[in-house]
PDB file of C-alpha atoms in Angstrom:
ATOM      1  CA  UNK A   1      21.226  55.958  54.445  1.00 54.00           C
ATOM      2  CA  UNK A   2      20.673  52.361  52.761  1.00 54.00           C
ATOM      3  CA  UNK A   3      22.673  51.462  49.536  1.00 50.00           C
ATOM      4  CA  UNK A   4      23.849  48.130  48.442  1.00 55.00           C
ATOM      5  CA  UNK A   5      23.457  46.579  52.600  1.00 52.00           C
ATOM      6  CA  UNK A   6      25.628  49.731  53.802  1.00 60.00           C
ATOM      7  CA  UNK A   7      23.643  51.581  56.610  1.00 64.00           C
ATOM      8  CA  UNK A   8      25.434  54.634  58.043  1.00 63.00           C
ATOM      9  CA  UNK A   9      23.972  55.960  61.099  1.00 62.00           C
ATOM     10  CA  UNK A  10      25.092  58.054  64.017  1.00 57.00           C
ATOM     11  CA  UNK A  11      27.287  56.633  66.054  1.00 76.00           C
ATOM     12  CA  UNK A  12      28.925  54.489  63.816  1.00 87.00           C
ATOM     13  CA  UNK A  13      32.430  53.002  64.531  1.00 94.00           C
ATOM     14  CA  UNK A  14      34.816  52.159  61.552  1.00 95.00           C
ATOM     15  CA  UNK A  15      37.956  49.978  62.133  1.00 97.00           C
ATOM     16  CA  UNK A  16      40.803  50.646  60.156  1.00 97.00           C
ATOM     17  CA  UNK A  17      42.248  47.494  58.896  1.00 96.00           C
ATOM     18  CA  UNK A  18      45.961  48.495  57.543  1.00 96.00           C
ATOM     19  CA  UNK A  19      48.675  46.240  56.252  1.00 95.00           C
ATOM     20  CA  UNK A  20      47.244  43.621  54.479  1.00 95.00           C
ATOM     21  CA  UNK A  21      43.776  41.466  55.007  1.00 96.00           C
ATOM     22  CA  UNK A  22      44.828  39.790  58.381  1.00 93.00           C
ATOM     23  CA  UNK A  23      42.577  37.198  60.299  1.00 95.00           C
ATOM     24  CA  UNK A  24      43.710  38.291  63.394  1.00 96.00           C
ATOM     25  CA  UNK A  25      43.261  41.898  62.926  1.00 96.00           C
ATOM     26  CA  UNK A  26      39.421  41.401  61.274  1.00 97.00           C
ATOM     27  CA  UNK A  27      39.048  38.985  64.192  1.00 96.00           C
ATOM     28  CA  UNK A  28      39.577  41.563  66.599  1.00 96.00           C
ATOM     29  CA  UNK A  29      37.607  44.386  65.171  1.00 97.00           C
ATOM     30  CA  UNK A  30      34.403  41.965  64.705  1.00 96.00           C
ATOM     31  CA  UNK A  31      35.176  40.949  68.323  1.00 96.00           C
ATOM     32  CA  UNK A  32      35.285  44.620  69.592  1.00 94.00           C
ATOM     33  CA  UNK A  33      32.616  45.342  68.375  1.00 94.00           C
ATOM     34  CA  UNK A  34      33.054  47.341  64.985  1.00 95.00           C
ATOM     35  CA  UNK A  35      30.259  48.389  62.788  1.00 94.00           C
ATOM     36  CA  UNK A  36      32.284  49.327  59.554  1.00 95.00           C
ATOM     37  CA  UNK A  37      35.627  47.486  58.108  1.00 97.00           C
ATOM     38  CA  UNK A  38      37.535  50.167  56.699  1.00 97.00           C
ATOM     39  CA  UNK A  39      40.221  48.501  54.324  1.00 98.00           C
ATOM     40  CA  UNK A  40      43.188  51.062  53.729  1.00 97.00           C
ATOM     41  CA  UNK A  41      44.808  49.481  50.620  1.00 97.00           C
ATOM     42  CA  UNK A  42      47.281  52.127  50.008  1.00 97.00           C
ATOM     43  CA  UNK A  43      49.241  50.501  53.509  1.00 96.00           C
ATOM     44  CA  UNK A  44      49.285  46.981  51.989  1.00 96.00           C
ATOM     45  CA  UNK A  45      52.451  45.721  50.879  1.00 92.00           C
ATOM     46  CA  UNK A  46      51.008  43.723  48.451  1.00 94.00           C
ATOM     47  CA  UNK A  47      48.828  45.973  45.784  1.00 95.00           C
ATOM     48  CA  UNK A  48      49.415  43.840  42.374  1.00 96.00           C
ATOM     49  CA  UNK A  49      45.445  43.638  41.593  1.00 96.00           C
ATOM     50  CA  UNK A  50      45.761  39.502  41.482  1.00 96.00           C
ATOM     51  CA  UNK A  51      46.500  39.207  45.017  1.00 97.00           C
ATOM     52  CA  UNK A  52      43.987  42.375  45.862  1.00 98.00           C
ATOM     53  CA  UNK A  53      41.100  40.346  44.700  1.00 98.00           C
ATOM     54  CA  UNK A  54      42.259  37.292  46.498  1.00 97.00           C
ATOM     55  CA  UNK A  55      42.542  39.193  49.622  1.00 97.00           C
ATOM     56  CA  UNK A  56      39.143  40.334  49.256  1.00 97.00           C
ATOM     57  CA  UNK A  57      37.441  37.017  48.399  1.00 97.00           C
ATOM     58  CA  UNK A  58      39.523  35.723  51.861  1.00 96.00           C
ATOM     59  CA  UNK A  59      37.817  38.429  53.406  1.00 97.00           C
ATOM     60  CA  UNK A  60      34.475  37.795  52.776  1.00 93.00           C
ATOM     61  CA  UNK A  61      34.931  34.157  54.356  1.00 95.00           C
ATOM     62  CA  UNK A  62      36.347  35.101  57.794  1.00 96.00           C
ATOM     63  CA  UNK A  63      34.057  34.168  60.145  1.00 94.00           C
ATOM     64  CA  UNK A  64      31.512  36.857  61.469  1.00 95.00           C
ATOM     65  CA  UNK A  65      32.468  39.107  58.278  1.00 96.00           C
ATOM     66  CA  UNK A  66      29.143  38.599  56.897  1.00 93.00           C
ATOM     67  CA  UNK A  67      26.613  41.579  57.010  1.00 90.00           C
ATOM     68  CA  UNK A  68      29.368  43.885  57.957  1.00 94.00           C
ATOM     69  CA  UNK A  69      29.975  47.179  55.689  1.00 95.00           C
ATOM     70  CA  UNK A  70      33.282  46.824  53.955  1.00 97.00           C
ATOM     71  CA  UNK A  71      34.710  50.574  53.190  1.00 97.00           C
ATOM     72  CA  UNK A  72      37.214  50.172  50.055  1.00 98.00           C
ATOM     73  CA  UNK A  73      39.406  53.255  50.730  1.00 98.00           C
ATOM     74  CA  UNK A  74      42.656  53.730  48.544  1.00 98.00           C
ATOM     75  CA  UNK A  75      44.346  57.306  49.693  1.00 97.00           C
ATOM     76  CA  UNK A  76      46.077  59.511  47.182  1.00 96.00           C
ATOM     77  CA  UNK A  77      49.443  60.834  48.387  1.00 95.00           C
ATOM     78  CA  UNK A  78      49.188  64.308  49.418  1.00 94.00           C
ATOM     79  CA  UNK A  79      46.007  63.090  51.699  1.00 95.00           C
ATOM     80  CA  UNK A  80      47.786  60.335  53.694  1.00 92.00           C
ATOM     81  CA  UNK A  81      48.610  57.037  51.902  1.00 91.00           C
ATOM     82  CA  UNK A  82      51.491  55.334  53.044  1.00 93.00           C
ATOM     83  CA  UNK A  83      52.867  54.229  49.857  1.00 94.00           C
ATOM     84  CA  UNK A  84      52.183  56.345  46.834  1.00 93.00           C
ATOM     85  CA  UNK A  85      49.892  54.462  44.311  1.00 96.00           C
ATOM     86  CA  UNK A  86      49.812  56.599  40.697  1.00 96.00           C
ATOM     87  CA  UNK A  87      46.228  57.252  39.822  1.00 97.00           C
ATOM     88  CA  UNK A  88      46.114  54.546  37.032  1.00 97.00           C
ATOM     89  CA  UNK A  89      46.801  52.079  39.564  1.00 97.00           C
ATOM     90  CA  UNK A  90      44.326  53.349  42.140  1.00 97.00           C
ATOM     91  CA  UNK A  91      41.863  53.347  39.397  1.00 98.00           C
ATOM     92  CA  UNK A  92      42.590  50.055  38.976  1.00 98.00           C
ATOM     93  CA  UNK A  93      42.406  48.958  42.210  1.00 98.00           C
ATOM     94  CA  UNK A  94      38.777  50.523  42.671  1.00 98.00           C
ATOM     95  CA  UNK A  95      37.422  49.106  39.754  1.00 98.00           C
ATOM     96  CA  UNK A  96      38.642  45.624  40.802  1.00 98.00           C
ATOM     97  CA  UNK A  97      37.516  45.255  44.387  1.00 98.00           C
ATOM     98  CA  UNK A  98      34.081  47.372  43.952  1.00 98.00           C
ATOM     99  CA  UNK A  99      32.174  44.282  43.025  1.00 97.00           C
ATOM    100  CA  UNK A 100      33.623  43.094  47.137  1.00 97.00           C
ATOM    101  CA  UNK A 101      32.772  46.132  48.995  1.00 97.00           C
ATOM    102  CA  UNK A 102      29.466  48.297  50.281  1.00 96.00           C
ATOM    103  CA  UNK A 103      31.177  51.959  50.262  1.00 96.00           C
ATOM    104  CA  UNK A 104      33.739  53.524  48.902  1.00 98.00           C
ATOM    105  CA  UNK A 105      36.069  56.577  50.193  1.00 98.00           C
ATOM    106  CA  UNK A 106      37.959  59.055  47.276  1.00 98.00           C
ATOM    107  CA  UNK A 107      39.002  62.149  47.676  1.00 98.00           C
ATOM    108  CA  UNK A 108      37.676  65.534  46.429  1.00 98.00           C
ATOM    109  CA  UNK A 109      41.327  66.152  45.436  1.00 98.00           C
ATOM    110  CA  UNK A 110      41.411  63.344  43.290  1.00 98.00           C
ATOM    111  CA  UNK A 111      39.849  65.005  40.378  1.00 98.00           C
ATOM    112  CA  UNK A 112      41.690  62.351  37.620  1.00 98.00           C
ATOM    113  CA  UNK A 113      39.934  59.618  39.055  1.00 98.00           C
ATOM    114  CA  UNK A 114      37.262  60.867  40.943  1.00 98.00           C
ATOM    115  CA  UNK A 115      34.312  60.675  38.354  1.00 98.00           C
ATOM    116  CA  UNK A 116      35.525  57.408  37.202  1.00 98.00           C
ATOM    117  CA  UNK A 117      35.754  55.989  40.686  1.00 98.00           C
ATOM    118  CA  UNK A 118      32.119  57.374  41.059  1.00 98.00           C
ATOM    119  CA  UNK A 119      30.298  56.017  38.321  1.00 98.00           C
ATOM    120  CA  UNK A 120      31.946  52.575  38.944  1.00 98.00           C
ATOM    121  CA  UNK A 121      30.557  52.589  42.658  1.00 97.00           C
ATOM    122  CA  UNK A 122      27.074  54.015  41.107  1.00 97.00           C
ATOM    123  CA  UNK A 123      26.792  50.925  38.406  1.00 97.00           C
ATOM    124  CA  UNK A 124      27.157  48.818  41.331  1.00 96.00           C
ATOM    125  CA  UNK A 125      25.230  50.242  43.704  1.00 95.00           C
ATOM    126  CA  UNK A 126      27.863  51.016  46.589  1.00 96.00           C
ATOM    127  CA  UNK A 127      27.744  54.537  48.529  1.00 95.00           C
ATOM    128  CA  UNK A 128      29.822  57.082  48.304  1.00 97.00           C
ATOM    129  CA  UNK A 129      32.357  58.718  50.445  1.00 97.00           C
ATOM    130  CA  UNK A 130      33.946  61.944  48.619  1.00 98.00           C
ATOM    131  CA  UNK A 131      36.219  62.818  51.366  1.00 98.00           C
ATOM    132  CA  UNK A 132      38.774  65.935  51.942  1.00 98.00           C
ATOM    133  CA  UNK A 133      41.709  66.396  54.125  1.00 98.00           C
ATOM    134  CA  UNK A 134      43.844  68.772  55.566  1.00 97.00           C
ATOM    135  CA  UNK A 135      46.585  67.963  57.735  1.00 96.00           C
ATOM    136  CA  UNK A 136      47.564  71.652  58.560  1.00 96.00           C
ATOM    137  CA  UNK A 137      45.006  73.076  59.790  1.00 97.00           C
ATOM    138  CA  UNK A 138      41.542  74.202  59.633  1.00 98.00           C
ATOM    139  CA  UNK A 139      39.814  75.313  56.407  1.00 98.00           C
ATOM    140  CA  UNK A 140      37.943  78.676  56.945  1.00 97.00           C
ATOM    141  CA  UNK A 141      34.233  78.423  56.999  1.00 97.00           C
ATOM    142  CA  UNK A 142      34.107  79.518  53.180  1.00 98.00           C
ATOM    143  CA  UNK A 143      36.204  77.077  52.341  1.00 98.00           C
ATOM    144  CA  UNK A 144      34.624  74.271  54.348  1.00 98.00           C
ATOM    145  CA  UNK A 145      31.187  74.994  52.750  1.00 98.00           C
ATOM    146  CA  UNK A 146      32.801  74.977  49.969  1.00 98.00           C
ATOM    147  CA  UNK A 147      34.033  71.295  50.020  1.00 98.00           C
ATOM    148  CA  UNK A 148      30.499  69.818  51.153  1.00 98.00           C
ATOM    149  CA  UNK A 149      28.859  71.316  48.067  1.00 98.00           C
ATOM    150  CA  UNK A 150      31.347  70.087  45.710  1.00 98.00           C
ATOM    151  CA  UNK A 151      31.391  66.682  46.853  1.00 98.00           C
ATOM    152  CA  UNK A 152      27.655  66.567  46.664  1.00 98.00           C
ATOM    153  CA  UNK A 153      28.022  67.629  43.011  1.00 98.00           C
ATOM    154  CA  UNK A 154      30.754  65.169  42.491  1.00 98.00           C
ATOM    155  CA  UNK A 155      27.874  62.557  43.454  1.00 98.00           C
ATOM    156  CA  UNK A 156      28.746  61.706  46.817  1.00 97.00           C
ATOM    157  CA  UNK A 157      26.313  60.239  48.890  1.00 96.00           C
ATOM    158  CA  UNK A 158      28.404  61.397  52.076  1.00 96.00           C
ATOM    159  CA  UNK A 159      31.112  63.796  52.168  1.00 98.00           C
ATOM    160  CA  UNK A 160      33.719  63.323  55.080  1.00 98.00           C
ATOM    161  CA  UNK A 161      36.099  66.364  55.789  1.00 98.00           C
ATOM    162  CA  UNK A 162      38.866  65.659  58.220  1.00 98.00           C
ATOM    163  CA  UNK A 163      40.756  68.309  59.013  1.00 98.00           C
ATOM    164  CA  UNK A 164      43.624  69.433  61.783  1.00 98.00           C
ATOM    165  CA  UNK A 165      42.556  70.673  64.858  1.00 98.00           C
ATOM    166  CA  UNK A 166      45.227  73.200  67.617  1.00 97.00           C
ATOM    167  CA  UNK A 167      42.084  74.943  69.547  1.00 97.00           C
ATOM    168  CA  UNK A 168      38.524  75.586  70.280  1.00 97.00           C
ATOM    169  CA  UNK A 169      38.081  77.940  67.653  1.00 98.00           C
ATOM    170  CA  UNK A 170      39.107  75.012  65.317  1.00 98.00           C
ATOM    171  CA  UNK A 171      36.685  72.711  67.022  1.00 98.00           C
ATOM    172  CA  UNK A 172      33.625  74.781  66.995  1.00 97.00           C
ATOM    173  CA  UNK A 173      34.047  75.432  62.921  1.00 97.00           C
ATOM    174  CA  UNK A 174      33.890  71.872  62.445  1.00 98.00           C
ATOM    175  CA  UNK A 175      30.961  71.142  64.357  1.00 98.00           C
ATOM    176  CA  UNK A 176      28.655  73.880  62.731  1.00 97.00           C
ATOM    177  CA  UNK A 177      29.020  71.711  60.264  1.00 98.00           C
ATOM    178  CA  UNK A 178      27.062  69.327  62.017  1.00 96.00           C
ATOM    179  CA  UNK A 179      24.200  71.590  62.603  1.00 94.00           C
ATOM    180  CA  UNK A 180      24.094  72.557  59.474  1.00 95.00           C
ATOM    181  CA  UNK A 181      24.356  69.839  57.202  1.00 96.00           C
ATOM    182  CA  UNK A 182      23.106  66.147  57.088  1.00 91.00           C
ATOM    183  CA  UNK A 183      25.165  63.150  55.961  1.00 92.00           C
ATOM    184  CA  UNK A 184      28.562  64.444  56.485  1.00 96.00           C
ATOM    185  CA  UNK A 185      32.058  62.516  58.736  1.00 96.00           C
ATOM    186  CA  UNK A 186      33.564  65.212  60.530  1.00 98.00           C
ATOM    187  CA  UNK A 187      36.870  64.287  61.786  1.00 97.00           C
ATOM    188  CA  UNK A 188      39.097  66.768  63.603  1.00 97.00           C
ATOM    189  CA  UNK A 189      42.848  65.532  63.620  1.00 97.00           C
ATOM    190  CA  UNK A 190      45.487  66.321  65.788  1.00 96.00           C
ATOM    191  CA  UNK A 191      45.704  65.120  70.009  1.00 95.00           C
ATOM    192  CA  UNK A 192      43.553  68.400  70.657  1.00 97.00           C
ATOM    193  CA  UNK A 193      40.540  67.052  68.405  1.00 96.00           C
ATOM    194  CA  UNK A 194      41.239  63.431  69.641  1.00 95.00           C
ATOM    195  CA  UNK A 195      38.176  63.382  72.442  1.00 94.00           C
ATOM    196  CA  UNK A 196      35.904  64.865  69.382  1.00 95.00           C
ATOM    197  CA  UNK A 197      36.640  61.675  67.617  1.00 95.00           C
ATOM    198  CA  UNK A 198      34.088  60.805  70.179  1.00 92.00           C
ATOM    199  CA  UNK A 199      31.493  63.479  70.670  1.00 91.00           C
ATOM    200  CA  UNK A 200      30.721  64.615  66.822  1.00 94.00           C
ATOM    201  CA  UNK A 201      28.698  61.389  66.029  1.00 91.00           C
ATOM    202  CA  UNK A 202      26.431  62.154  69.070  1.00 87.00           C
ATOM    203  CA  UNK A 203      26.218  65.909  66.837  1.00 90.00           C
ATOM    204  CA  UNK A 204      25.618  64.127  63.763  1.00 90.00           C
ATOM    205  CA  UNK A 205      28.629  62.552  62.727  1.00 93.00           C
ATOM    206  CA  UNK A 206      27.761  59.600  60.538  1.00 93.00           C
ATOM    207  CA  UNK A 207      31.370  57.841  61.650  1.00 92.00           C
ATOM    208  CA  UNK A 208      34.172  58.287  63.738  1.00 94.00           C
ATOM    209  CA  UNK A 209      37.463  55.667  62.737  1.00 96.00           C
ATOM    210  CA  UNK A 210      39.450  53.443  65.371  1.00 96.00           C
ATOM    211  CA  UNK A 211      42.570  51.669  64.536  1.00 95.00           C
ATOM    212  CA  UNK A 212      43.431  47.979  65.109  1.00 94.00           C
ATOM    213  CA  UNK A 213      47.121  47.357  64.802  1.00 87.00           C
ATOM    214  CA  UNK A 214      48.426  50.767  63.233  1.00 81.00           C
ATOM    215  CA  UNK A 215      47.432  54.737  63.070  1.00 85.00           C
ATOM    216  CA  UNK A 216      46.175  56.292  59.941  1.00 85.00           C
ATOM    217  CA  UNK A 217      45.695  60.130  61.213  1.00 88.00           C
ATOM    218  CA  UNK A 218      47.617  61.948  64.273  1.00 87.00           C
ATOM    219  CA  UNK A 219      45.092  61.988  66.989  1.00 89.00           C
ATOM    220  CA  UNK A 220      42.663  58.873  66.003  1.00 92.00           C
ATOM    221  CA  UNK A 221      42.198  56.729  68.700  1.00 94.00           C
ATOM    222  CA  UNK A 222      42.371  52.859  68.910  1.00 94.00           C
ATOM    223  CA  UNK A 223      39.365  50.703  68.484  1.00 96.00           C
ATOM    224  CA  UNK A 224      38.725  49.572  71.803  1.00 95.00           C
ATOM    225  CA  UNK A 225      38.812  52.873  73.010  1.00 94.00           C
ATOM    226  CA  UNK A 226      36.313  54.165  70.611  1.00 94.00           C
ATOM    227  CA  UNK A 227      34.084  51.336  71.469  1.00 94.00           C
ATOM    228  CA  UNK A 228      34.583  51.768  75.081  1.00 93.00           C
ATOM    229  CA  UNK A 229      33.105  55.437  75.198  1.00 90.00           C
ATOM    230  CA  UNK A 230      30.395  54.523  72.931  1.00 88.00           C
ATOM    231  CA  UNK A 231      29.275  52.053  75.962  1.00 88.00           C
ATOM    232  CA  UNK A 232      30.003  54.262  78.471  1.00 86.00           C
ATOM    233  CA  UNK A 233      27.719  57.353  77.212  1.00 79.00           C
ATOM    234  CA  UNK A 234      24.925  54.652  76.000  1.00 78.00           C
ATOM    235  CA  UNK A 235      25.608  55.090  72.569  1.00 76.00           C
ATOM    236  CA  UNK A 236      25.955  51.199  71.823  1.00 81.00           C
ATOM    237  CA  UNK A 237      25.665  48.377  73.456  1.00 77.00           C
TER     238      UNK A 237
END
């Protein structure tokens, strides 16, 4: 899938960039080898839109940043932002870094923001993530079908479900998914779905996330770790 320069293919590794645009931390994900920037604004400190914008302009200019995806992903809440940003202000946000990114990530859940957020991204030409998360447990099959086919009506042009993992029961639900369905992120959370982090791109996984300097979900494993299994089973050089 090809929108605005964003190309998501199997296996694709997506470093989570948390706290703030930091050289160092961009450094080392371009240096590790990362194919996606994910940019989790709901962890940075500063979230006035002025200094967003800034941050994003400085972004574009660190060396070796150029031709690699920028994800714009600004959690709600009750899916697992660190500091609570009202809806308003996440609409904000979206609306002023768009123009900066290739993809965007918004949740299902967010239904107050999420056709705004989506029409924004489709003006300009970005893909979209509609993504759902549950950090309980497993959604029944029912309910799991149920979240791809609303995301696809809510216009996404991938639909990511992560969801808690505690057996193999858990696992195998969420990678029928993968047999079933094209352009989905399947995720399973938790330390029992941490070596699927790995395995469900080979199965069709358009992404799997590795953090930098900080953890975003229980079980996701760092970068270099991601990276290093890729290399190991051939999946990237």
């Amino acid at each position: 899938m090809k929108m605005s320069g964003l190309k998501i293919g199997a296996p694709m590794a997506a470093a989570v960039i948390v706290d703030g645009v930091s050289t160092e931390a961009v450094g080392k994900a371009l240096a590790l080898g990362a194919d996606m920037l994910e940019l989790r604004v709901d962890t940075f400190k500063d979230r006035s839109t002025e200094s967003l914008v800034k941050a994003f302009q400085r972004l574009k200019k660190i060396k070796g940043v150029k031709g690699i995806p920028i994800l714009l992903t600004v959690r709600s809440k009750d899916e697992g932002a660190r500091f609570e940003i009202k809806d308003g202000a996440r609409l904000e946000i979206f609306r002023a870094l768009i123009p900066f990114v290739d993809a965007v990530d918004i949740e299902l859940g967010s239904t107050a923001i999420l056709p705004h957020v989506v029409g924004q991204a489709k003006k300009n030409r970005k893909t979209i993530i509609v993504s759902s998360h549950d950090f309980n447990g497993t959604p029944t099959d029912k309910r799991l079908e149920a979240i791809i086919s609303a995301g696809l009506a809510a216009g996404a042009d991938v639909v990511k479900i992560a969801a808690y993992v505690r057996d193999a029961s858990d696992v195998r639900r969420l990678a029928g998914l993968l047999v079933k369905h094209d352009k989905l992120i399947v995720i399973p959370m938790g330390e029992y779905g941490t070596p699927f982090r790995v395995f469900f791109p080979v199965l069709g996984s358009l992404s799997t996330y590795g953090s930098v300097t900080g953890k975003t979900a229980p079980g996701q494993l760092c970068l270099k770790d991601v990276i290093s299994a890729f290399r190991a089973f051939g999946l990237k050089k």
